[in-house]
Short mmCIF file of C-alpha atoms in Angstrom, two decimals:
data_model
loop_
_atom_site.label_atom_id
_atom_site.label_comp_id
_atom_site.label_asym_id
_atom_site.label_seq_id
_atom_site.Cartn_x
_atom_site.Cartn_y
_atom_site.Cartn_z
CA MET M 1 -3.37 19.98 -10.24
CA PRO M 2 -3.52 23.72 -9.56
CA ALA M 3 -0.25 24.36 -7.65
CA VAL M 4 0.49 27.97 -8.68
CA THR M 5 -0.87 29.23 -11.97
CA VAL M 6 -1.70 32.38 -13.97
CA GLU M 7 -4.48 33.13 -16.44
CA ASN M 8 -2.15 34.35 -19.18
CA PRO M 9 1.45 33.06 -19.23
CA LEU M 10 2.32 35.68 -21.89
CA THR M 11 2.36 38.28 -19.11
CA LEU M 12 5.38 36.54 -17.55
CA PRO M 13 9.10 36.83 -18.33
CA ARG M 14 9.95 34.39 -21.11
CA VAL M 15 12.96 32.11 -21.35
CA THR M 16 14.49 30.01 -24.08
CA ALA M 17 17.89 28.51 -24.79
CA PRO M 18 20.26 30.46 -27.06
CA ALA M 19 20.55 29.33 -30.66
CA ASP M 20 24.05 27.93 -30.14
CA ALA M 21 23.13 25.84 -27.09
CA VAL M 22 24.18 22.20 -27.21
CA ALA M 23 21.12 19.95 -26.84
CA ARG M 24 21.37 17.34 -24.08
CA PRO M 25 20.71 13.81 -25.36
CA VAL M 26 18.40 11.47 -23.45
CA LEU M 27 20.46 8.68 -21.88
CA ALA M 28 17.62 6.69 -20.34
CA VAL M 29 13.91 6.69 -19.50
CA THR M 30 12.88 4.70 -16.41
CA THR M 31 9.47 3.88 -14.93
CA ALA M 32 8.91 4.46 -11.21
CA PRO M 33 7.66 1.45 -9.22
CA SER M 34 4.79 2.05 -6.83
CA GLY M 35 4.88 1.43 -3.08
CA PHE M 36 3.78 2.78 0.28
CA GLU M 37 5.52 5.11 2.74
CA GLY M 38 4.98 6.11 6.37
CA GLU M 39 1.60 5.00 7.67
CA GLY M 40 0.55 3.81 4.22
CA PHE M 41 0.26 6.66 1.72
CA PRO M 42 0.95 5.60 -1.89
CA VAL M 43 4.19 6.73 -3.59
CA ARG M 44 6.05 6.30 -6.85
CA ARG M 45 9.84 5.91 -6.46
CA ALA M 46 10.94 8.30 -9.19
CA PHE M 47 14.65 7.45 -9.19
CA ALA M 48 14.46 3.66 -8.82
CA GLY M 49 16.84 1.90 -11.21
CA ILE M 50 18.87 5.02 -12.09
CA ASN M 51 22.63 4.87 -11.49
CA TYR M 52 23.63 7.30 -8.75
CA ARG M 53 26.25 8.95 -10.95
CA HIS M 54 23.35 10.42 -12.96
CA LEU M 55 21.44 11.52 -9.81
CA ASP M 56 24.17 13.12 -7.67
CA PRO M 57 23.49 15.37 -5.69
CA PHE M 58 19.90 14.04 -5.54
CA ILE M 59 19.35 10.88 -3.50
CA MET M 60 15.72 9.91 -3.98
CA MET M 61 12.34 11.39 -4.92
CA ASP M 62 8.84 10.12 -4.17
CA GLN M 63 5.69 11.25 -5.93
CA MET M 64 3.09 11.13 -3.14
CA GLY M 65 -0.32 10.36 -4.62
CA GLU M 66 -2.17 11.64 -6.59
CA VAL M 67 -4.89 10.12 -4.40
CA GLU M 68 -8.46 11.03 -3.47
CA TYR M 69 -8.89 10.04 0.18
CA ALA M 70 -12.22 9.06 1.69
CA PRO M 71 -13.03 10.40 5.19
CA GLY M 72 -10.72 8.83 7.76
CA GLU M 73 -8.18 7.67 5.16
CA PRO M 74 -5.53 10.44 4.95
CA LYS M 75 -2.17 9.24 6.29
CA GLY M 76 1.25 10.65 7.06
CA THR M 77 4.49 9.50 8.65
CA PRO M 78 5.23 9.01 12.37
CA TRP M 79 8.15 10.73 14.11
CA HIS M 80 11.42 9.70 12.45
CA PRO M 81 15.06 10.92 12.40
CA HIS M 82 17.18 12.49 9.65
CA ARG M 83 20.86 13.42 9.38
CA GLY M 84 23.23 14.46 6.62
CA PHE M 85 20.94 15.78 3.86
CA GLU M 86 17.95 17.99 3.01
CA THR M 87 14.31 17.04 2.45
CA VAL M 88 12.22 19.10 0.03
CA THR M 89 8.45 18.56 0.27
CA TYR M 90 6.38 20.18 -2.48
CA ILE M 91 2.59 20.04 -2.14
CA ILE M 92 0.66 20.33 -5.40
CA ASP M 93 -2.82 19.48 -4.10
CA GLY M 94 -3.96 19.04 -0.51
CA ILE M 95 -2.48 20.05 2.82
CA PHE M 96 0.20 18.68 5.16
CA ASP M 97 1.44 19.64 8.63
CA HIS M 98 5.15 19.44 9.35
CA GLN M 99 7.03 19.62 12.63
CA ASP M 100 10.58 18.88 13.73
CA SER M 101 12.37 18.66 17.06
CA ASN M 102 14.41 21.76 16.23
CA GLY M 103 11.35 24.04 16.38
CA GLY M 104 10.69 24.17 12.64
CA GLY M 105 7.43 23.30 10.97
CA GLY M 106 4.15 24.61 9.72
CA THR M 107 1.35 23.87 7.31
CA ILE M 108 1.96 23.64 3.57
CA THR M 109 -0.75 23.51 0.93
CA ASP M 110 -1.29 24.04 -2.81
CA GLY M 111 2.05 25.11 -4.32
CA ASP M 112 3.94 25.45 -1.01
CA THR M 113 7.31 23.88 -0.30
CA GLN M 114 8.87 22.84 2.99
CA TRP M 115 12.66 22.75 2.78
CA MET M 116 14.28 21.09 5.77
CA THR M 117 18.04 20.91 6.19
CA ALA M 118 18.52 18.02 8.61
CA GLY M 119 22.25 18.65 8.94
CA SER M 120 23.55 17.24 12.25
CA GLY M 121 20.20 15.65 12.93
CA LEU M 122 16.65 16.07 14.15
CA LEU M 123 13.34 14.28 14.50
CA HIS M 124 10.56 15.01 12.03
CA ILE M 125 6.87 14.26 11.45
CA GLU M 126 4.55 14.81 8.49
CA ALA M 127 0.82 14.33 8.82
CA PRO M 128 -2.46 15.61 7.37
CA PRO M 129 -4.30 18.04 9.67
CA GLU M 130 -7.18 16.63 11.70
CA HIS M 131 -9.86 18.32 9.59
CA LEU M 132 -8.50 16.64 6.43
CA VAL M 133 -8.48 13.26 8.13
CA MET M 134 -12.12 13.79 9.01
CA SER M 135 -13.23 15.05 5.60
CA GLY M 136 -10.91 13.23 3.22
CA GLY M 137 -9.91 14.91 -0.03
CA LEU M 138 -7.29 15.15 -2.78
CA PHE M 139 -3.60 14.81 -1.94
CA HIS M 140 -0.64 15.08 -4.31
CA GLY M 141 2.95 16.11 -3.78
CA LEU M 142 6.65 15.32 -4.04
CA GLN M 143 9.42 14.69 -1.58
CA LEU M 144 12.98 15.11 -2.82
CA TRP M 145 16.16 14.29 -0.88
CA VAL M 146 19.21 16.45 -1.65
CA ASN M 147 22.62 15.37 -0.41
CA LEU M 148 24.92 17.66 1.58
CA PRO M 149 28.68 17.75 1.03
CA ALA M 150 30.81 16.36 3.84
CA ARG M 151 31.65 19.85 5.11
CA ASP M 152 27.94 20.61 5.70
CA LYS M 153 26.62 17.27 6.95
CA MET M 154 26.90 18.24 10.61
CA MET M 155 25.70 21.84 10.24
CA ALA M 156 22.91 23.15 12.43
CA PRO M 157 19.42 22.16 11.16
CA ARG M 158 17.48 24.77 9.20
CA TYR M 159 13.90 25.11 7.98
CA GLN M 160 12.57 27.11 5.02
CA ASP M 161 8.87 27.74 4.58
CA ILE M 162 8.43 28.58 0.88
CA ARG M 163 4.95 29.82 0.03
CA GLY M 164 3.61 29.10 -3.44
CA GLY M 165 3.15 32.80 -4.10
CA SER M 166 6.90 33.40 -3.78
CA VAL M 167 8.06 31.06 -6.55
CA GLN M 168 9.47 32.65 -9.70
CA LEU M 169 6.97 32.29 -12.57
CA LEU M 170 8.23 32.20 -16.15
CA SER M 171 6.98 31.16 -19.58
CA THR M 172 8.24 30.21 -23.02
CA PRO M 173 8.24 32.59 -26.01
CA ASP M 174 4.85 31.38 -27.27
CA GLY M 175 3.26 31.17 -23.80
CA GLY M 176 2.72 27.43 -24.16
CA ALA M 177 4.42 26.51 -20.88
CA LEU M 178 4.25 27.82 -17.32
CA LEU M 179 7.46 27.40 -15.32
CA ARG M 180 7.59 27.58 -11.53
CA VAL M 181 11.18 28.02 -10.32
CA ILE M 182 11.20 26.72 -6.74
CA ALA M 183 14.96 26.74 -6.21
CA GLY M 184 18.05 27.70 -8.14
CA GLU M 185 18.17 29.83 -11.25
CA LEU M 186 16.82 29.63 -14.78
CA ASP M 187 18.13 32.08 -17.38
CA GLY M 188 18.93 34.61 -14.66
CA HIS M 189 15.62 34.23 -12.80
CA ALA M 190 16.09 32.87 -9.28
CA GLY M 191 13.66 30.86 -7.18
CA PRO M 192 13.22 31.42 -3.44
CA GLY M 193 14.75 28.15 -2.18
CA ILE M 194 18.17 28.58 -0.53
CA THR M 195 20.37 25.57 -1.21
CA HIS M 196 23.71 24.40 0.16
CA THR M 197 24.33 22.19 -2.84
CA PRO M 198 23.78 24.19 -6.06
CA ILE M 199 20.60 22.88 -7.72
CA THR M 200 17.67 23.97 -9.89
CA MET M 201 14.11 22.72 -9.28
CA VAL M 202 11.32 23.68 -11.70
CA HIS M 203 7.70 22.51 -12.02
CA ALA M 204 6.64 22.99 -15.65
CA THR M 205 3.13 22.77 -17.11
CA LEU M 206 3.02 22.38 -20.89
CA ALA M 207 -0.19 22.85 -22.88
CA PRO M 208 -0.95 20.13 -25.48
CA GLY M 209 1.53 20.42 -28.35
CA ALA M 210 3.75 22.93 -26.53
CA GLU M 211 7.53 22.58 -26.49
CA LEU M 212 10.11 24.12 -24.19
CA THR M 213 13.86 24.28 -24.68
CA LEU M 214 15.60 25.70 -21.64
CA PRO M 215 19.18 26.78 -21.01
CA TRP M 216 20.76 24.38 -18.53
CA ARG M 217 24.01 24.78 -16.65
CA GLU M 218 26.65 22.55 -18.20
CA ASP M 219 28.09 21.62 -14.79
CA PHE M 220 24.66 20.36 -13.63
CA ASN M 221 23.08 17.01 -14.30
CA GLY M 222 19.62 16.99 -15.88
CA LEU M 223 16.48 15.02 -14.93
CA ALA M 224 12.82 15.29 -15.93
CA TYR M 225 10.08 13.48 -14.01
CA VAL M 226 6.54 13.30 -15.43
CA LEU M 227 3.91 14.02 -12.79
CA ALA M 228 1.00 13.72 -15.20
CA GLY M 229 0.28 13.53 -18.91
CA ARG M 230 2.39 12.35 -21.81
CA GLY M 231 4.94 13.84 -24.15
CA SER M 232 8.53 13.47 -25.29
CA VAL M 233 12.02 14.51 -24.17
CA GLY M 234 15.13 15.55 -26.02
CA THR M 235 15.44 16.71 -29.61
CA GLU M 236 15.05 13.02 -30.53
CA ARG M 237 11.53 13.18 -29.01
CA ARG M 238 11.77 10.08 -26.86
CA PRO M 239 8.29 9.26 -25.50
CA VAL M 240 7.56 9.70 -21.76
CA HIS M 241 4.42 9.46 -19.66
CA MET M 242 3.25 9.78 -16.05
CA GLY M 243 5.58 8.11 -13.58
CA GLN M 244 8.64 8.11 -15.83
CA THR M 245 12.01 9.83 -15.36
CA ALA M 246 14.22 10.97 -18.22
CA VAL M 247 17.99 11.18 -17.64
CA PHE M 248 19.76 13.73 -19.82
CA GLY M 249 23.40 13.63 -20.88
CA ALA M 250 25.87 16.48 -21.24
CA GLY M 251 24.98 19.75 -22.95
CA SER M 252 23.71 23.29 -22.33
CA SER M 253 19.98 22.94 -23.04
CA LEU M 254 17.19 20.44 -22.50
CA THR M 255 13.94 19.96 -24.40
CA VAL M 256 10.53 18.67 -23.32
CA ARG M 257 7.42 18.51 -25.52
CA ALA M 258 3.77 17.76 -24.69
CA ASP M 259 1.77 15.46 -26.94
CA GLU M 260 -1.05 17.04 -28.94
CA LYS M 261 -3.54 14.73 -27.21
CA GLN M 262 -3.56 14.25 -23.44
CA ASP M 263 -5.64 11.96 -21.25
CA SER M 264 -9.14 13.22 -20.45
CA HIS M 265 -8.34 13.63 -16.74
CA THR M 266 -4.98 15.32 -17.42
CA PRO M 267 -5.32 18.38 -19.66
CA ASP M 268 -1.59 19.25 -19.69
CA LEU M 269 1.84 17.68 -19.38
CA GLU M 270 3.20 18.23 -15.86
CA VAL M 271 6.96 17.79 -15.43
CA VAL M 272 9.47 18.42 -12.64
CA LEU M 273 12.88 19.43 -13.99
CA LEU M 274 15.90 18.93 -11.74
CA GLY M 275 19.54 19.81 -12.11
CA GLY M 276 22.37 19.90 -9.62
CA GLN M 277 26.12 20.16 -9.25
CA PRO M 278 27.39 16.66 -8.44
CA ILE M 279 29.14 16.37 -5.08
CA ARG M 280 31.25 13.37 -6.14
CA GLU M 281 31.96 12.17 -2.60
CA PRO M 282 31.56 8.68 -1.10
CA MET M 283 28.03 8.10 0.20
CA ALA M 284 26.85 5.79 2.96
CA HIS M 285 23.05 5.72 2.98
CA TYR M 286 20.77 3.66 5.15
CA GLY M 287 17.18 4.52 6.01
CA PRO M 288 16.88 8.13 7.20
CA PHE M 289 20.65 8.82 7.36
CA VAL M 290 22.97 9.86 4.51
CA MET M 291 26.63 10.12 5.49
CA ASN M 292 30.04 9.65 3.86
CA THR M 293 31.32 6.54 5.65
CA LYS M 294 29.96 3.44 7.34
CA GLU M 295 31.43 4.66 10.62
CA GLU M 296 29.51 7.95 10.38
CA LEU M 297 26.37 5.98 9.61
CA MET M 298 26.84 3.82 12.71
CA GLN M 299 27.42 6.97 14.78
CA ALA M 300 24.18 8.46 13.47
CA PHE M 301 22.24 5.36 14.58
CA GLU M 302 23.90 5.45 18.01
CA ASP M 303 23.14 9.16 18.42
CA PHE M 304 19.51 8.55 17.49
CA GLN M 305 19.17 5.64 19.91
CA LYS M 306 20.65 7.72 22.73
CA GLY M 307 18.29 10.63 22.08
CA ARG M 308 20.94 13.03 20.76
CA LEU M 309 18.89 14.01 17.70
CA GLY M 310 16.25 15.72 19.83
CA THR M 311 13.04 14.86 21.60
CA VAL M 312 9.46 14.70 20.41
CA PRO M 313 7.61 17.90 21.42
CA ALA M 314 4.48 17.38 23.54
CA VAL M 315 1.92 18.46 20.92
CA HIS M 316 -0.83 16.83 18.87
CA GLY M 317 -1.39 14.38 21.70
CA MET M 318 2.17 13.07 21.50
CA THR M 319 4.40 12.46 24.50
CA ALA M 320 7.58 14.37 25.12
CA SER M 321 9.71 11.25 25.39
CA GLY M 322 12.57 10.89 22.95
CA PRO M 323 13.82 7.77 21.22
CA GLN M 324 14.37 4.83 23.53
CA ASP M 325 17.54 2.77 23.79
#
């Protein structure tokens, strides 16, 4: 799990919560069920079973892999529509090609992020490049869905190509944790992702026995998802392990700690920390559309069926025909 790393975290700016910060309690720890997405790549549904009031503005998150594909096995998703939210695809290991009907797209690999604002709507495809299909190899990543407020749901689509080398790297006072700020801000250090809904997204790697206590905006929610390893969350040290999500309550700091002993194949605790300003608006969600009302949802389906969300570009052996009625 290389993503983006440094040899000596002590060379990085260091962050910690102030002494008077109010520790966020852990409200719940849930375990993600496993399933399959697209053409059959394995995922863990990180937010399954969590009440939406604790997730808002986040809608869902899938951990894709970690999987070692044999030659001919790598899979992606076929062309599909989106409207009303943003997709954030973070590749930790492996490589993925992205393309949308609005002209956005590109290739993302170790530590890169593709941030697509679907807005008023587009068609989208994600697939491994041909050479990876032929050779097989390791694949591991995340896809996060971030809601848009009603005023932005029909904005023009936008695409951000965030290279791993542009993320803000930070550490803790003792150098025991490496923090990659992908979006938002942490203790005054901003990540490169531009968001419509205020959020913070951090990938943290904690060495065995390391602890981090970070300042966290009081108007944000707080979530921690374990990508790999085992440890504990909160000052009460509630145990967590790979595939589990911790939901934090109110406060101005959050704490994560890595166990002294990790699994042999996982040297460190790998955690994604998420926080966002809740939108607190009605949500109508079905499949690839996230709107505010049932009527808007029905309109999105009609627009897709009538080809108003764009047409499939004639590349990669695909036809230029759009969705059929």
